[in-house]
Amino acid sequence: MADDVSRSPLARALEDYLAHLTVERGLSRNTTAAYRRDLGRYVAYLESRGRRSPDDVVEQDVEDFLVAVRTGADGGSVLSASSSARAVVAVRGWHRFWVRDGVTTSDAARAVRPPAQPRRLPKAITVEEVGRLIDAAGLGDGPTALRDRALLELLYATGARISEAVGLDVDDVDATPGRAAVRLFGKGSKERVVPLGSFALEAVEAYLVRGRPALAAHGRGTPAVFLNTRGARLSRQSAWAALRTAAERAGLVGKDGDPDAAAAHLSPHTLRHSFATHLLQGGADVRVVQELLGHASVTTTQIYTLVTPDTLREVYQLSHPRAR
């Protein structure tokens, strides 16, 4: 076809690669569209530098393309660190494909790395907001109110992932006074035992005694701690919905996800982040928090120790003799 002949070897190579991603790797339409967008920009950039075929591309072209997408120097939109990292990953994958298929003999993108992602502080809510959330979850005297309060108390008291909480069985809860704890099974079925504070213990016991039996009566018998209204194990989606309802009641998030409301992105993981943040603020050792969270590496936990600009400013104002 004349149109196919008129296209550059790079443009034709791109169509071949996109066909490979769709047919052989089975990538979704949206993912393939993202590759087309990023690599189409890359082809345009290479052609603007006089590169016509894959063999013409050198490492400096790839490095300069990364600079271009971060600054808009190629006339395109300025990409964030995460978006430019995605573009570099696409470029690196395409170059590897060329080498594997014998299109080129060397990989010009091999040494080019995506830009470092800024470390973001996990979103946490305040102790006061946690109290409001849990109180809102426990409104009413029915079994679901007892369940929802116990669930949120447990999530905040233990830092459990939502999958760990809904995966709890009755035998995983030790309610012995003075050494109350829960046995959680994390990623890779790794087991850990986490203490259960007095507030959480009281809420869990109230639910097990007065709430769970009423819910269990509708089911066929399950060892799960947290049950739905049919007497079966509570799902992660239902647990998330319970938290969302409590957050709306407490005024921590607007209905229908109002982005202007406080803690608009509150999720079950927010309580895990708040658990870790509040422990460290209270003086807990980071390695203890690591064990409680079930992190394989303390490096993962250390993100909670990052100091926010507001904290820096507050400490400076209070501590420096000539700050005020």
Coordinates of N, CA and C in Angstrom, one line a residue, residues 52-263:
R52 N 15.7 7.8 11.0 CA 14.7 7.2 10.2 C 14.4 5.8 10.5
S53 N 15.4 5.1 10.9 CA 15.3 3.6 11.2 C 15.8 3.3 12.6
P54 N 15.4 2.1 13.1 CA 15.9 1.7 14.4 C 17.4 1.7 14.5
D55 N 18.1 1.4 13.5 CA 19.6 1.4 13.5 C 20.2 2.7 13.7
D56 N 19.4 3.8 13.4 CA 19.9 5.2 13.6 C 19.9 5.7 15.0
V57 N 19.2 5.0 15.9 CA 19.0 5.5 17.2 C 20.2 5.2 18.1
V58 N 20.6 6.2 18.9 CA 21.7 6.0 19.8 C 21.2 6.4 21.2
E59 N 22.0 6.0 22.2 CA 21.7 6.2 23.6 C 21.4 7.7 23.9
Q60 N 22.1 8.6 23.3 CA 21.9 10.0 23.6 C 20.5 10.5 23.2
D61 N 20.0 9.8 22.1 CA 18.6 10.1 21.7 C 17.6 9.8 22.8
V62 N 17.8 8.6 23.4 CA 16.9 8.2 24.4 C 17.0 9.1 25.6
E63 N 18.2 9.5 26.1 CA 18.4 10.4 27.2 C 17.8 11.7 26.9
D64 N 18.0 12.2 25.7 CA 17.4 13.6 25.4 C 15.9 13.5 25.3
F65 N 15.3 12.4 24.9 CA 13.9 12.3 24.8 C 13.3 12.4 26.3
L66 N 14.0 11.8 27.2 CA 13.5 11.8 28.6 C 13.5 13.3 29.1
V67 N 14.6 14.0 28.8 CA 14.6 15.4 29.1 C 13.5 16.2 28.4
A68 N 13.2 15.9 27.2 CA 12.2 16.6 26.4 C 10.8 16.4 27.0
V69 N 10.5 15.2 27.4 CA 9.1 15.0 27.9 C 9.0 15.6 29.3
R70 N 10.1 15.7 30.1 CA 10.0 16.4 31.4 C 9.9 17.9 31.3
T71 N 10.4 18.4 30.1 CA 10.5 19.9 30.0 C 9.5 20.4 28.9
G72 N 9.0 19.5 28.1 CA 8.2 20.0 26.9 C 9.0 20.6 25.8
A73 N 10.4 20.3 25.8 CA 11.3 20.8 24.8 C 10.9 20.3 23.4
D74 N 10.2 19.2 23.3 CA 9.8 18.7 21.9 C 8.5 19.3 21.4
G75 N 8.0 20.2 22.2 CA 6.7 20.9 21.8 C 5.5 20.1 22.4
G76 N 5.7 19.0 23.1 CA 4.6 18.3 23.7 C 4.3 18.8 25.1
S77 N 3.4 18.1 25.7 CA 3.0 18.5 27.1 C 4.1 18.1 28.1
V78 N 4.3 18.8 29.2 CA 5.3 18.4 30.2 C 4.7 17.3 31.0
L79 N 5.5 16.2 31.1 CA 5.0 15.0 31.8 C 5.6 15.0 33.3
S80 N 4.8 14.5 34.2 CA 5.2 14.4 35.6 C 6.2 13.3 35.6
A81 N 6.9 13.1 36.8 CA 7.9 12.1 37.0 C 7.3 10.7 36.7
S82 N 6.0 10.5 37.2 CA 5.4 9.2 37.0 C 5.1 8.9 35.6
S83 N 4.5 9.9 34.9 CA 4.2 9.8 33.5 C 5.4 9.6 32.6
S84 N 6.5 10.4 32.9 CA 7.7 10.2 32.1 C 8.3 8.9 32.3
A85 N 8.2 8.4 33.6 CA 8.7 7.1 33.9 C 8.0 6.0 33.0
R86 N 6.7 6.2 32.9 CA 5.9 5.3 32.1 C 6.4 5.3 30.6
A87 N 6.7 6.5 30.1 CA 7.2 6.7 28.7 C 8.5 6.0 28.5
V88 N 9.4 6.1 29.5 CA 10.7 5.5 29.4 C 10.6 4.0 29.5
V89 N 9.7 3.5 30.3 CA 9.5 2.0 30.3 C 9.0 1.5 29.0
A90 N 8.1 2.3 28.3 CA 7.7 1.9 27.0 C 8.8 1.9 26.0
V91 N 9.6 2.9 26.0 CA 10.8 3.0 25.1 C 11.7 1.9 25.3
R92 N 12.1 1.6 26.6 CA 13.0 0.5 26.9 C 12.4 -0.8 26.4
G93 N 11.1 -1.0 26.6 CA 10.5 -2.3 26.1 C 10.6 -2.4 24.6
W94 N 10.4 -1.3 23.9 CA 10.5 -1.3 22.4 C 11.9 -1.6 21.9
H95 N 12.9 -1.0 22.6 CA 14.3 -1.3 22.2 C 14.6 -2.8 22.5
R96 N 14.2 -3.3 23.6 CA 14.5 -4.7 23.8 C 13.8 -5.6 22.8
F97 N 12.6 -5.2 22.3 CA 11.9 -6.0 21.3 C 12.7 -6.0 20.0
W98 N 13.3 -4.8 19.7 CA 14.2 -4.7 18.4 C 15.3 -5.7 18.5
V99 N 16.0 -5.7 19.6 CA 17.2 -6.6 19.8 C 16.7 -8.1 19.7
R100 N 15.6 -8.4 20.4 CA 15.2 -9.8 20.4 C 14.7 -10.3 19.0
D101 N 14.2 -9.4 18.2 CA 13.7 -9.7 16.9 C 14.8 -9.5 15.8
G102 N 16.0 -9.1 16.2 CA 17.1 -8.9 15.3 C 17.0 -7.7 14.4
V103 N 16.1 -6.7 14.9 CA 16.0 -5.5 14.1 C 17.2 -4.6 14.3
T104 N 17.8 -4.6 15.5 CA 19.0 -4.0 15.8 C 20.0 -4.9 16.6
T105 N 21.2 -4.6 16.6 CA 22.2 -5.5 17.2 C 22.5 -5.0 18.7
S106 N 22.2 -3.8 19.0 CA 22.4 -3.3 20.3 C 21.2 -2.5 20.9
D107 N 21.1 -2.4 22.2 CA 20.0 -1.8 22.9 C 20.4 -0.4 23.3
A108 N 19.9 0.6 22.6 CA 20.3 2.0 22.9 C 19.7 2.5 24.1
A109 N 18.6 1.9 24.6 CA 17.9 2.4 25.8 C 18.3 1.6 27.1
R110 N 19.2 0.6 26.9 CA 19.5 -0.2 28.1 C 20.0 0.5 29.3
A111 N 20.8 1.5 29.2 CA 21.4 2.2 30.3 C 20.6 3.4 30.8
V112 N 19.5 3.7 30.1 CA 18.6 4.8 30.5 C 17.6 4.4 31.5
R113 N 17.6 5.1 32.6 CA 16.7 4.8 33.7 C 15.6 5.8 33.9
P114 N 14.4 5.4 34.3 CA 13.3 6.3 34.5 C 13.7 7.3 35.6
P115 N 13.1 8.5 35.6 CA 13.4 9.4 36.7 C 12.9 8.9 38.0
A116 N 13.6 9.2 39.1 CA 13.3 8.8 40.4 C 11.9 9.3 40.8
Q117 N 11.1 8.5 41.4 CA 9.8 9.0 41.9 C 9.9 9.6 43.3
P118 N 9.3 10.8 43.5 CA 9.3 11.4 44.8 C 8.6 10.5 45.8
R119 N 9.2 10.4 47.0 CA 8.6 9.6 48.1 C 7.5 10.4 48.7
R120 N 6.3 9.9 48.6 CA 5.2 10.6 49.2 C 4.8 10.0 50.5
L121 N 4.5 11.0 51.4 CA 4.0 10.5 52.7 C 2.7 9.8 52.6
P122 N 2.5 8.7 53.3 CA 1.2 8.0 53.2 C 0.2 8.9 53.9
K123 N -1.0 8.9 53.4 CA -2.1 9.7 53.9 C -2.6 9.2 55.2
A124 N -2.6 10.0 56.2 CA -3.1 9.6 57.5 C -4.1 10.6 58.0
I125 N -5.0 10.2 58.9 CA -5.9 11.2 59.5 C -5.5 11.3 61.0
T126 N -6.0 12.3 61.6 CA -5.6 12.6 63.0 C -6.3 11.7 64.0
V127 N -5.8 11.7 65.2 CA -6.4 10.8 66.3 C -7.8 11.2 66.5
E128 N -8.1 12.5 66.5 CA -9.5 13.0 66.7 C -10.4 12.5 65.6
E129 N -9.9 12.5 64.3 CA -10.7 12.1 63.2 C -10.9 10.6 63.3
V130 N -9.9 9.8 63.7 CA -10.1 8.4 63.9 C -11.3 8.1 64.9
G131 N -11.3 8.9 66.0 CA -12.4 8.8 67.0 C -13.7 9.1 66.4
R132 N -13.8 10.1 65.6 CA -15.1 10.5 65.0 C -15.5 9.4 64.0
L133 N -14.6 8.8 63.3 CA -14.9 7.8 62.3 C -15.5 6.5 63.0
I134 N -14.8 6.1 64.1 CA -15.2 4.9 64.8 C -16.6 5.1 65.5
D135 N -16.7 6.3 66.1 CA -18.0 6.6 66.7 C -19.2 6.5 65.7
A136 N -18.9 7.1 64.5 CA -19.9 7.1 63.4 C -20.2 5.7 63.0
A137 N -19.2 4.8 62.9 CA -19.5 3.4 62.5 C -20.4 2.7 63.5
G138 N -20.3 3.0 64.7 CA -21.0 2.3 65.8 C -22.4 2.9 66.1
L139 N -22.9 3.8 65.3 CA -24.2 4.4 65.5 C -25.3 3.3 65.4
G140 N -26.2 3.2 66.4 CA -27.2 2.2 66.4 C -26.9 1.0 67.2
D141 N -27.9 0.2 67.5 CA -27.7 -1.0 68.4 C -27.7 -2.3 67.6
G142 N -27.9 -2.3 66.3 CA -28.0 -3.5 65.6 C -26.7 -4.3 65.4
P143 N -26.7 -5.5 64.9 CA -25.5 -6.3 64.8 C -24.5 -5.7 63.8
T144 N -25.0 -5.1 62.7 CA -24.1 -4.5 61.7 C -23.3 -3.3 62.3
A145 N -24.0 -2.5 63.2 CA -23.3 -1.4 63.8 C -22.2 -1.9 64.8
L146 N -22.5 -3.0 65.5 CA -21.5 -3.6 66.4 C -20.3 -4.1 65.6
R147 N -20.7 -4.7 64.4 CA -19.6 -5.3 63.5 C -18.8 -4.2 63.0
D148 N -19.4 -3.1 62.5 CA -18.6 -2.1 61.8 C -17.7 -1.3 62.8
R149 N -18.2 -1.1 64.0 CA -17.4 -0.5 65.0 C -16.2 -1.4 65.3
A150 N -16.4 -2.7 65.5 CA -15.4 -3.6 65.9 C -14.4 -3.7 64.7
L151 N -14.8 -3.7 63.5 CA -13.9 -3.8 62.3 C -13.0 -2.6 62.3
L152 N -13.5 -1.4 62.4 CA -12.7 -0.2 62.3 C -11.8 0.0 63.5
E153 N -12.3 -0.4 64.7 CA -11.4 -0.4 65.9 C -10.2 -1.3 65.7
L154 N -10.5 -2.5 65.1 CA -9.5 -3.5 64.9 C -8.5 -3.0 63.9
L155 N -9.0 -2.4 62.8 CA -8.1 -1.9 61.7 C -7.1 -0.9 62.3
Y156 N -7.6 0.0 63.1 CA -6.8 1.1 63.6 C -5.9 0.6 64.7
A157 N -6.4 -0.4 65.5 CA -5.6 -0.9 66.7 C -4.4 -1.8 66.2
T158 N -4.6 -2.4 65.1 CA -3.6 -3.4 64.7 C -2.8 -3.0 63.4
G159 N -3.3 -2.1 62.7 CA -2.7 -1.7 61.4 C -2.9 -2.8 60.3
A160 N -3.9 -3.6 60.5 CA -4.1 -4.7 59.6 C -4.6 -4.2 58.2
R161 N -4.1 -5.0 57.2 CA -4.7 -4.7 55.9 C -6.1 -5.2 55.9
I162 N -6.9 -4.6 55.0 CA -8.4 -5.0 55.0 C -8.5 -6.5 54.7
S163 N -7.7 -7.0 53.8 CA -7.8 -8.5 53.5 C -7.4 -9.3 54.7
E164 N -6.5 -8.8 55.6 CA -6.2 -9.5 56.8 C -7.3 -9.5 57.8
A165 N -8.0 -8.4 57.9 CA -9.1 -8.2 58.8 C -10.3 -9.1 58.4
V166 N -10.7 -9.1 57.2 CA -11.8 -9.9 56.8 C -11.5 -11.4 56.7
G167 N -10.2 -11.7 56.7 CA -9.7 -13.1 56.7 C -9.6 -13.7 58.1
L168 N -9.8 -12.9 59.1 CA -9.8 -13.4 60.5 C -10.8 -14.4 60.8
D169 N -10.4 -15.5 61.5 CA -11.3 -16.5 62.0 C -11.4 -16.3 63.5
V170 N -12.5 -16.8 64.1 CA -12.7 -16.6 65.5 C -11.5 -17.1 66.3
D171 N -10.9 -18.2 65.9 CA -9.8 -18.8 66.6 C -8.5 -17.9 66.6
D172 N -8.5 -16.9 65.7 CA -7.4 -16.0 65.5 C -7.4 -14.9 66.5
V173 N -8.4 -14.8 67.3 CA -8.6 -13.7 68.3 C -8.4 -14.3 69.7
D174 N -7.4 -13.7 70.4 CA -7.1 -14.1 71.8 C -7.6 -12.9 72.6
A175 N -8.7 -13.1 73.3 CA -9.3 -12.0 74.2 C -8.8 -12.1 75.6
T176 N -7.8 -12.8 75.9 CA -7.3 -12.9 77.3 C -6.9 -11.5 77.8
P177 N -7.5 -11.1 78.9 CA -7.1 -9.8 79.5 C -5.6 -9.7 79.8
G178 N -5.1 -8.6 79.4 CA -3.6 -8.4 79.6 C -2.7 -8.8 78.5
R179 N -3.2 -9.7 77.7 CA -2.4 -10.2 76.5 C -3.3 -10.4 75.3
A180 N -4.3 -9.6 75.2 CA -5.2 -9.8 74.0 C -4.5 -9.5 72.7
A181 N -4.7 -10.3 71.7 CA -4.0 -10.1 70.4 C -4.8 -10.8 69.3
V182 N -4.4 -10.5 68.1 CA -5.0 -11.1 66.9 C -3.9 -11.7 66.1
R183 N -4.1 -12.8 65.5 CA -3.2 -13.5 64.6 C -3.6 -13.1 63.1
L184 N -2.7 -12.4 62.5 CA -2.9 -12.0 61.1 C -2.1 -12.7 60.1
F185 N -2.6 -12.9 58.9 CA -1.9 -13.6 57.9 C -1.8 -12.6 56.7
G186 N -0.5 -12.2 56.5 CA -0.2 -11.2 55.5 C 0.1 -11.7 54.2
K187 N 0.9 -10.9 53.4 CA 1.3 -11.3 52.1 C 2.1 -12.6 52.1
G188 N 1.8 -13.5 51.2 CA 2.5 -14.8 51.2 C 2.2 -15.7 52.4
S189 N 1.0 -15.4 53.0 CA 0.5 -16.2 54.2 C 1.5 -16.0 55.4
K190 N 2.3 -15.0 55.4 CA 3.2 -14.7 56.5 C 2.4 -14.4 57.8
E191 N 2.6 -15.1 58.8 CA 1.8 -14.9 60.1 C 2.5 -13.9 61.0
R192 N 1.7 -13.1 61.7 CA 2.2 -12.3 62.7 C 1.1 -12.1 63.8
V193 N 1.6 -11.9 65.0 CA 0.6 -11.7 66.1 C 0.7 -10.2 66.6
V194 N -0.4 -9.5 66.6 CA -0.4 -8.1 66.9 C -1.3 -7.9 68.2
P195 N -0.8 -7.1 69.2 CA -1.6 -6.8 70.4 C -2.9 -6.1 70.0
L196 N -3.9 -6.3 70.8 CA -5.2 -5.7 70.7 C -5.4 -4.8 71.9
G197 N -5.5 -3.5 71.6 CA -5.7 -2.5 72.7 C -7.1 -2.6 73.3
S198 N -7.3 -1.9 74.5 CA -8.5 -2.1 75.2 C -9.7 -1.6 74.5
F199 N -9.7 -0.5 73.7 CA -10.8 0.0 73.0 C -11.3 -1.1 72.0
A200 N -10.3 -1.6 71.2 CA -10.6 -2.6 70.2 C -11.1 -3.9 70.8
L201 N -10.5 -4.3 71.9 CA -10.9 -5.5 72.6 C -12.3 -5.4 73.0
E202 N -12.7 -4.3 73.6 CA -14.1 -4.1 74.1 C -15.1 -4.1 72.9
A203 N -14.7 -3.5 71.8 CA -15.6 -3.5 70.6 C -15.7 -4.8 70.0
V204 N -14.6 -5.6 69.9 CA -14.6 -6.9 69.3 C -15.4 -7.9 70.2
E205 N -15.2 -7.8 71.5 CA -16.0 -8.7 72.4 C -17.5 -8.4 72.3
A206 N -17.8 -7.1 72.3 CA -19.3 -6.7 72.2 C -19.9 -7.3 70.9
Y207 N -19.1 -7.2 69.8 CA -19.6 -7.8 68.5 C -19.8 -9.3 68.6
L208 N -18.7 -9.9 69.1 CA -18.8 -11.4 69.2 C -19.9 -11.9 70.0
V209 N -20.2 -11.2 71.1 CA -21.2 -11.7 72.0 C -22.6 -11.3 71.6
R210 N -22.8 -10.0 71.1 CA -24.1 -9.5 70.8 C -24.4 -9.4 69.3
G211 N -23.4 -9.2 68.5 CA -23.7 -9.0 67.1 C -23.5 -10.2 66.2
R212 N -22.4 -10.9 66.3 CA -22.1 -12.0 65.4 C -23.1 -13.1 65.4
P213 N -23.6 -13.5 66.6 CA -24.6 -14.6 66.6 C -25.8 -14.3 65.8
A214 N -26.3 -13.0 65.8 CA -27.4 -12.7 65.0 C -27.2 -12.8 63.6
L215 N -26.0 -12.4 63.1 CA -25.6 -12.5 61.7 C -25.4 -13.9 61.3
A216 N -24.7 -14.7 62.2 CA -24.4 -16.1 61.9 C -25.7 -16.9 61.7
A217 N -26.8 -16.5 62.3 CA -28.1 -17.2 62.3 C -28.6 -17.3 60.8
H218 N -28.1 -16.4 60.0 CA -28.6 -16.4 58.6 C -27.8 -17.2 57.7
G219 N -26.7 -17.7 58.2 CA -25.7 -18.5 57.3 C -25.7 -20.0 57.6
R220 N -24.7 -20.6 57.0 CA -24.5 -22.1 57.1 C -23.4 -22.4 58.1
G221 N -22.8 -21.4 58.7 CA -21.7 -21.7 59.6 C -20.4 -21.4 59.0
T222 N -19.7 -20.5 59.5 CA -18.4 -20.1 59.0 C -17.5 -19.7 60.2
P223 N -16.2 -19.9 60.2 CA -15.4 -19.5 61.3 C -15.0 -18.0 61.3
A224 N -15.4 -17.3 60.2 CA -15.0 -15.9 60.0 C -15.5 -15.1 61.2
V225 N -14.6 -14.1 61.6 CA -15.0 -13.2 62.6 C -16.1 -12.2 62.1
F226 N -15.8 -11.6 61.0 CA -16.7 -10.6 60.5 C -17.6 -11.2 59.4
L227 N -18.9 -11.1 59.6 CA -19.9 -11.7 58.8 C -20.8 -10.6 58.1
N228 N -21.3 -10.9 56.9 CA -22.3 -10.1 56.3 C -23.7 -10.4 56.8
T229 N -24.7 -9.8 56.2 CA -26.1 -10.0 56.7 C -26.6 -11.3 56.3
R230 N -25.9 -12.1 55.4 CA -26.3 -13.4 55.0 C -25.6 -14.5 55.8
G231 N -24.8 -14.0 56.8 CA -24.1 -15.0 57.6 C -22.8 -15.5 57.0
A232 N -22.4 -15.0 55.9 CA -21.1 -15.4 55.2 C -20.0 -14.4 55.6
R233 N -18.8 -14.8 55.2 CA -17.6 -13.9 55.5 C -17.8 -12.6 54.8
L234 N -17.5 -11.5 55.5 CA -17.6 -10.2 55.0 C -16.5 -10.0 53.9
S235 N -16.9 -9.4 52.8 CA -16.0 -9.2 51.7 C -15.2 -7.9 51.9
R236 N -14.1 -7.8 51.2 CA -13.3 -6.5 51.2 C -14.2 -5.3 50.8
Q237 N -15.0 -5.6 49.7 CA -15.8 -4.5 49.2 C -16.8 -4.0 50.2
S238 N -17.4 -5.0 50.9 CA -18.4 -4.6 51.9 C -17.8 -3.9 53.1
A239 N -16.6 -4.3 53.5 CA -15.8 -3.6 54.5 C -15.5 -2.2 54.1
W240 N -15.1 -2.0 52.9 CA -14.8 -0.7 52.4 C -16.1 0.2 52.4
A241 N -17.2 -0.4 52.0 CA -18.5 0.4 52.0 C -18.8 0.8 53.5
A242 N -18.6 -0.1 54.4 CA -18.9 0.3 55.8 C -18.0 1.4 56.3
L243 N -16.8 1.4 55.9 CA -15.9 2.6 56.2 C -16.3 3.8 55.6
R244 N -16.7 3.7 54.3 CA -17.2 4.9 53.5 C -18.4 5.5 54.2
T245 N -19.3 4.7 54.6 CA -20.6 5.2 55.2 C -20.2 5.9 56.5
A246 N -19.3 5.3 57.3 CA -18.9 5.9 58.6 C -18.2 7.3 58.3
A247 N -17.4 7.3 57.3 CA -16.7 8.5 56.9 C -17.6 9.7 56.6
E248 N -18.7 9.3 55.8 CA -19.7 10.3 55.4 C -20.4 10.8 56.7
R249 N -20.8 9.9 57.5 CA -21.5 10.3 58.8 C -20.7 11.2 59.6
A250 N -19.4 10.9 59.6 CA -18.5 11.7 60.5 C -18.0 13.0 59.8
G251 N -18.4 13.2 58.6 CA -18.1 14.4 57.9 C -16.6 14.4 57.4
L252 N -16.0 13.2 57.3 CA -14.6 13.1 56.9 C -14.5 13.1 55.4
V253 N -15.6 12.8 54.7 CA -15.6 12.7 53.3 C -17.0 13.1 52.8
G254 N -17.1 13.9 51.7 CA -18.4 14.3 51.2 C -19.1 13.1 50.6
K255 N -20.4 13.1 50.5 CA -21.1 12.1 49.7 C -20.8 12.2 48.3
D256 N -20.8 11.0 47.6 CA -20.4 10.9 46.2 C -19.0 11.3 46.0
G257 N -18.1 11.2 47.0 CA -16.7 11.5 46.9 C -16.4 13.0 46.7
D258 N -17.1 13.9 47.3 CA -16.8 15.3 47.2 C -15.3 15.5 47.5
P259 N -14.6 16.0 46.4 CA -13.1 16.1 46.5 C -12.7 17.3 47.5
D260 N -13.6 18.2 47.8 CA -13.3 19.3 48.7 C -13.4 19.0 50.1
A261 N -14.0 17.8 50.4 CA -14.1 17.4 51.9 C -12.8 17.0 52.4
A262 N -12.7 17.1 53.8 CA -11.5 16.6 54.5 C -11.4 15.1 54.3
A263 N -10.1 14.7 54.2 CA -9.8 13.2 54.1 C -10.6 12.6 52.9

